[in-house]
Short mmCIF file of C-alpha atoms in Angstrom, two decimals:
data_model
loop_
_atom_site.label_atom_id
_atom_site.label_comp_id
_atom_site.label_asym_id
_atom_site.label_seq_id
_atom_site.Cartn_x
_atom_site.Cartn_y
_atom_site.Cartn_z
CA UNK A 286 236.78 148.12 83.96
CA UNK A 287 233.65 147.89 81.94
CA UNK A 288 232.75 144.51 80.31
CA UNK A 289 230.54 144.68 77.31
CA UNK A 290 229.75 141.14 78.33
CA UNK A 291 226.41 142.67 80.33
CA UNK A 292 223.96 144.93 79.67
CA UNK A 293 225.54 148.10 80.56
CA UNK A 294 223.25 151.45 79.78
CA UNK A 295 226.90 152.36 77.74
CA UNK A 296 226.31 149.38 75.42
CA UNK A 297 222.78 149.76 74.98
CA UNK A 298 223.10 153.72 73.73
CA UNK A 299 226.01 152.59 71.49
CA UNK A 300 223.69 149.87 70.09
CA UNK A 301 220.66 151.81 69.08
CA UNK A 302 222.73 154.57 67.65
CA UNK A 303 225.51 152.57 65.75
CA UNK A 304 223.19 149.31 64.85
CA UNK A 305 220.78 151.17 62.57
CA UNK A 306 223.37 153.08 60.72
CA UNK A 307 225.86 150.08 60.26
CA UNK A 308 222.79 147.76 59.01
CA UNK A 309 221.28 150.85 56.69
CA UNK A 310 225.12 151.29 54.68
CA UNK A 311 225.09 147.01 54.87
CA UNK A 312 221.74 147.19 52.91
CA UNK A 313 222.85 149.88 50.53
CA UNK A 314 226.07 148.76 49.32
CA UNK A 315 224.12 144.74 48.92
CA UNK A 316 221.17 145.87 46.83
CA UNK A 317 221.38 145.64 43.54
CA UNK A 318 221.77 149.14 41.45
CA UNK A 319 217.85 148.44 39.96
CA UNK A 320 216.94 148.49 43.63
CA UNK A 321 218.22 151.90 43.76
CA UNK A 322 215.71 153.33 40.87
CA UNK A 323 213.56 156.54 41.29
CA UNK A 324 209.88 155.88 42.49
CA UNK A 325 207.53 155.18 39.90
CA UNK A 326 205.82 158.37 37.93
CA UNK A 327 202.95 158.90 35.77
CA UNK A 328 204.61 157.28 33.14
CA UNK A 329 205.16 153.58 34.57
CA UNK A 330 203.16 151.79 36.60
CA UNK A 331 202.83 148.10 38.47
CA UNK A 332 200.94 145.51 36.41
CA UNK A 333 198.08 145.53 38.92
CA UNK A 334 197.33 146.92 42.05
CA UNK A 335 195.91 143.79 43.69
CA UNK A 336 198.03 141.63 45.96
CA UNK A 337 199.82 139.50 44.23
CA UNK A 338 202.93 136.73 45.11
CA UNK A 339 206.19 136.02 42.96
CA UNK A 340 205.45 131.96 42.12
CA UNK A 341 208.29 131.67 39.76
CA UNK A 342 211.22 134.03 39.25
CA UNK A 343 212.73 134.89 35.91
CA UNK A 344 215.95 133.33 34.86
CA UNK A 345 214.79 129.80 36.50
CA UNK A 346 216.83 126.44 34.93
CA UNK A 347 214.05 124.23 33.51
CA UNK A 348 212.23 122.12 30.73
CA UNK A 349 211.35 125.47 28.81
CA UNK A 350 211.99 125.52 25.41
CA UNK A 351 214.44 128.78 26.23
CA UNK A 352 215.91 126.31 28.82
CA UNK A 353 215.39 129.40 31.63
CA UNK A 354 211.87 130.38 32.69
CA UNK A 355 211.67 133.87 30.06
CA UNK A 356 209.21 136.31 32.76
CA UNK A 357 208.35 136.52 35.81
CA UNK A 358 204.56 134.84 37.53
CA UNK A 359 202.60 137.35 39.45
CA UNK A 360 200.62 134.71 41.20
CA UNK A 361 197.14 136.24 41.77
CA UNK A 362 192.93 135.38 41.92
CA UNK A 363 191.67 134.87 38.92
CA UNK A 364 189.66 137.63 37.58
CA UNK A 365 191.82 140.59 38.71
CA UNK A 366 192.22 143.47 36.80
CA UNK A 367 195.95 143.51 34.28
CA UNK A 368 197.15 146.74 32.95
CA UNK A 369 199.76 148.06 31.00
CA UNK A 370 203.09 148.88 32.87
CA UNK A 371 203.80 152.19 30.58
CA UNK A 372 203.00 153.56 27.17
CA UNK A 373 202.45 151.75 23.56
CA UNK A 374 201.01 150.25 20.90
CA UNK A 375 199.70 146.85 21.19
CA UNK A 376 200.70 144.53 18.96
CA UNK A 377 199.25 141.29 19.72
CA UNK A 378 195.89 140.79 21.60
CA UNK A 379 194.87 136.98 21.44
CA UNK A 380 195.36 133.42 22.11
CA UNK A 381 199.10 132.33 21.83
CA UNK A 382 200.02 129.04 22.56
CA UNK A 383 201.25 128.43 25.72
CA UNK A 384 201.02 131.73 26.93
CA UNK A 385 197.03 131.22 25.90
CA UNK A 386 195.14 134.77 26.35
CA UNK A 387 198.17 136.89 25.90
CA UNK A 388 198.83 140.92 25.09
CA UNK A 389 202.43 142.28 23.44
CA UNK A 390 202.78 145.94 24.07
CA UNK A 391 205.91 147.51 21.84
CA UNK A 392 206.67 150.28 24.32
CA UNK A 393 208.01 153.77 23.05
CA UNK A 394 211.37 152.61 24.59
CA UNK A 395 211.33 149.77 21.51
CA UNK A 396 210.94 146.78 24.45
CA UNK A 397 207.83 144.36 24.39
CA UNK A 398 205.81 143.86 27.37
CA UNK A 399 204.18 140.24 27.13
CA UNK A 400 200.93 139.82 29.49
CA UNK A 401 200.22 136.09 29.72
CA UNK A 402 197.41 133.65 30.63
CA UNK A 403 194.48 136.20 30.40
CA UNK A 404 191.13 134.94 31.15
CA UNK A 405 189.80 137.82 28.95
CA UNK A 406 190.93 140.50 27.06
CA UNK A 407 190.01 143.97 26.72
CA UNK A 408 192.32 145.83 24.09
CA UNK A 409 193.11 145.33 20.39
CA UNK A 410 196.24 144.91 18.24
CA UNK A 411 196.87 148.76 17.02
CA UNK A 412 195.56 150.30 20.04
CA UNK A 413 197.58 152.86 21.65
CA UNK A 414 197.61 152.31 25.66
CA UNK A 415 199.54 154.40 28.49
CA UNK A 416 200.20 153.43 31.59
CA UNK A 417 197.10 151.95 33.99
CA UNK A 418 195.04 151.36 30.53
CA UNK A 419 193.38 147.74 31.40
CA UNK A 420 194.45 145.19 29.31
CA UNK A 421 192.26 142.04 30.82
CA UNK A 422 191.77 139.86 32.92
CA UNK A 423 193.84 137.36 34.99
CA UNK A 424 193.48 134.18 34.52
CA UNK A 425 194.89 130.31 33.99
CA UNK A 426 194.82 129.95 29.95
CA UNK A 427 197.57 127.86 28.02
CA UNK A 428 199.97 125.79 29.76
CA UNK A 429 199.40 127.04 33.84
CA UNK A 430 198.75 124.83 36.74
CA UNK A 431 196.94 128.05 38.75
CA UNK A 432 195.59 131.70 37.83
CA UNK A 433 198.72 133.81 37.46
CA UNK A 434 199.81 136.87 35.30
CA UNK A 435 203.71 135.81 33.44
CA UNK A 436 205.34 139.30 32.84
CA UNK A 437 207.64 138.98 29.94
CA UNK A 438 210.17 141.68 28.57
CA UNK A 439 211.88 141.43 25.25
CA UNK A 440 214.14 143.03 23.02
CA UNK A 441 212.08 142.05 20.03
CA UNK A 442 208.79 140.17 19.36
CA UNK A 443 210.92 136.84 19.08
CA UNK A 444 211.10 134.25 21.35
CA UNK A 445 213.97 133.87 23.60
CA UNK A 446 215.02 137.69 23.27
CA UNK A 447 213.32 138.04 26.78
CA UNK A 448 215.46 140.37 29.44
CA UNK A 449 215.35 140.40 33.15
CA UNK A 450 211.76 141.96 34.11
CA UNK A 451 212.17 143.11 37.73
CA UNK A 452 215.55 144.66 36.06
CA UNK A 453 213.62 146.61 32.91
CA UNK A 454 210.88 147.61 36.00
CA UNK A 455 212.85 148.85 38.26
CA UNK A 456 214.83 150.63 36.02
CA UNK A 457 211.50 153.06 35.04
CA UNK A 458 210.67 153.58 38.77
CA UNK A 459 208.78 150.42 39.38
CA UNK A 460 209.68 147.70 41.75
CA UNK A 461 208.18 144.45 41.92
CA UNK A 462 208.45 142.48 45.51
CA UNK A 463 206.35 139.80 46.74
CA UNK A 464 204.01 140.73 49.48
CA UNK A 465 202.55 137.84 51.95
CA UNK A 466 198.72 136.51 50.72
CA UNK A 467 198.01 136.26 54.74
CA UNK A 468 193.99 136.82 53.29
CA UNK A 469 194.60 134.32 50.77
CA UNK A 470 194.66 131.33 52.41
CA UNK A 471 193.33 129.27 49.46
CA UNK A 472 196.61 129.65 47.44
CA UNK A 473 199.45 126.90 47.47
CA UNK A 474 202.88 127.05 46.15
CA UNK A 475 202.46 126.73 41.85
CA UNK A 476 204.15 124.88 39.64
CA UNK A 477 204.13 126.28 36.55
CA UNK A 478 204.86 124.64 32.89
CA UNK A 479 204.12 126.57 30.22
CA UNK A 480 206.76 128.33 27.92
#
């Protein structure tokens, strides 16, 4: 009688072919329907195309005046290039607040897109922008411990209408996921305290 208790050239083939398949349908049926979304187009982009780290998730419980952290942090050098995510008008282009150096994009979907903590900026309320159009310049301005870009999405201009990022993203094709900064060794973990 065989024992699957040793390495048997039986229970090796049934691994590689079974294992694969059974962890494959375990992923799909755990990922979230966003996860699921059509690759990105012409149409919708990423927010930049350098490497960049999720510091602080949205949704987070804290001292926020929201009481949740309202966008995600794109933790990245200071200086790289920000552009728009998809297709608008912008509608704010200028210091604001906490979110110091900030852009609002009303996308032709009727969301806003908030850019935070610019170092610079290089578009102007009323300008029409598509997707890839450079908007600035990240940076550390208003209330941010580190350079980082805070992605915001809301269903109007006002605060605290904010909806899940990654969510809105993913749903046009794009999919945010933190990737490892193994070249950027000078980073540490970011606390951030703005909004």
């Amino acid at each position: 009688m065989t024992t699957f208790r040793t390495r048997t050239p039986l229970r090796r083939m049934l691994l590689h072919a079974i294992a694969p398949a059974a962890l494959c349908s375990v992923l799909t049926l755990a990922a979230p329907p966003a996860a699921l979304a059509a690759p990105a187009g012409k149409h919708w982009t990423h927010p930049t195309t350098a490497r960049y780290r999720i510091s602080a998730p949205y949704g987070v419980r804290g001292a926020w005046l929201a009481g949740h952290h309202t966008g995600v942090d794109l933790a990245v050098r200071a200086g790289t290039r920000i552009r728009s995510v998809g297709s608008g008008t912008v509608v704010l282009a200028r210091r604001s607040g906490a979110y110091g150096n900030a852009v609002t994009i009303r996308m032709h979907d009727g969301r806003y897109v908030l850019f935070g903590h610019l170092s610079r900026i290089t578009v102007r309320p009323g300008q029409k922008v598509r997707a890839r159009t450079r908007l600035g310049y990240s940076g550390a301005t208003g209330r941010a411990t580190g350079p980082h870009l805070h992605l915001e999405v809301r269903t109007s201009r006002r605060y605290g209408s904010d909806i899940n990022p990654l969510a809105y993203l993913a749903h046009h094709g794009v999919r945010l996921t933190s990737t490892p900064f193994r070249h950027l060794r000078h980073f540490r973990p970011l606390r951030h305290l703005h909004h």
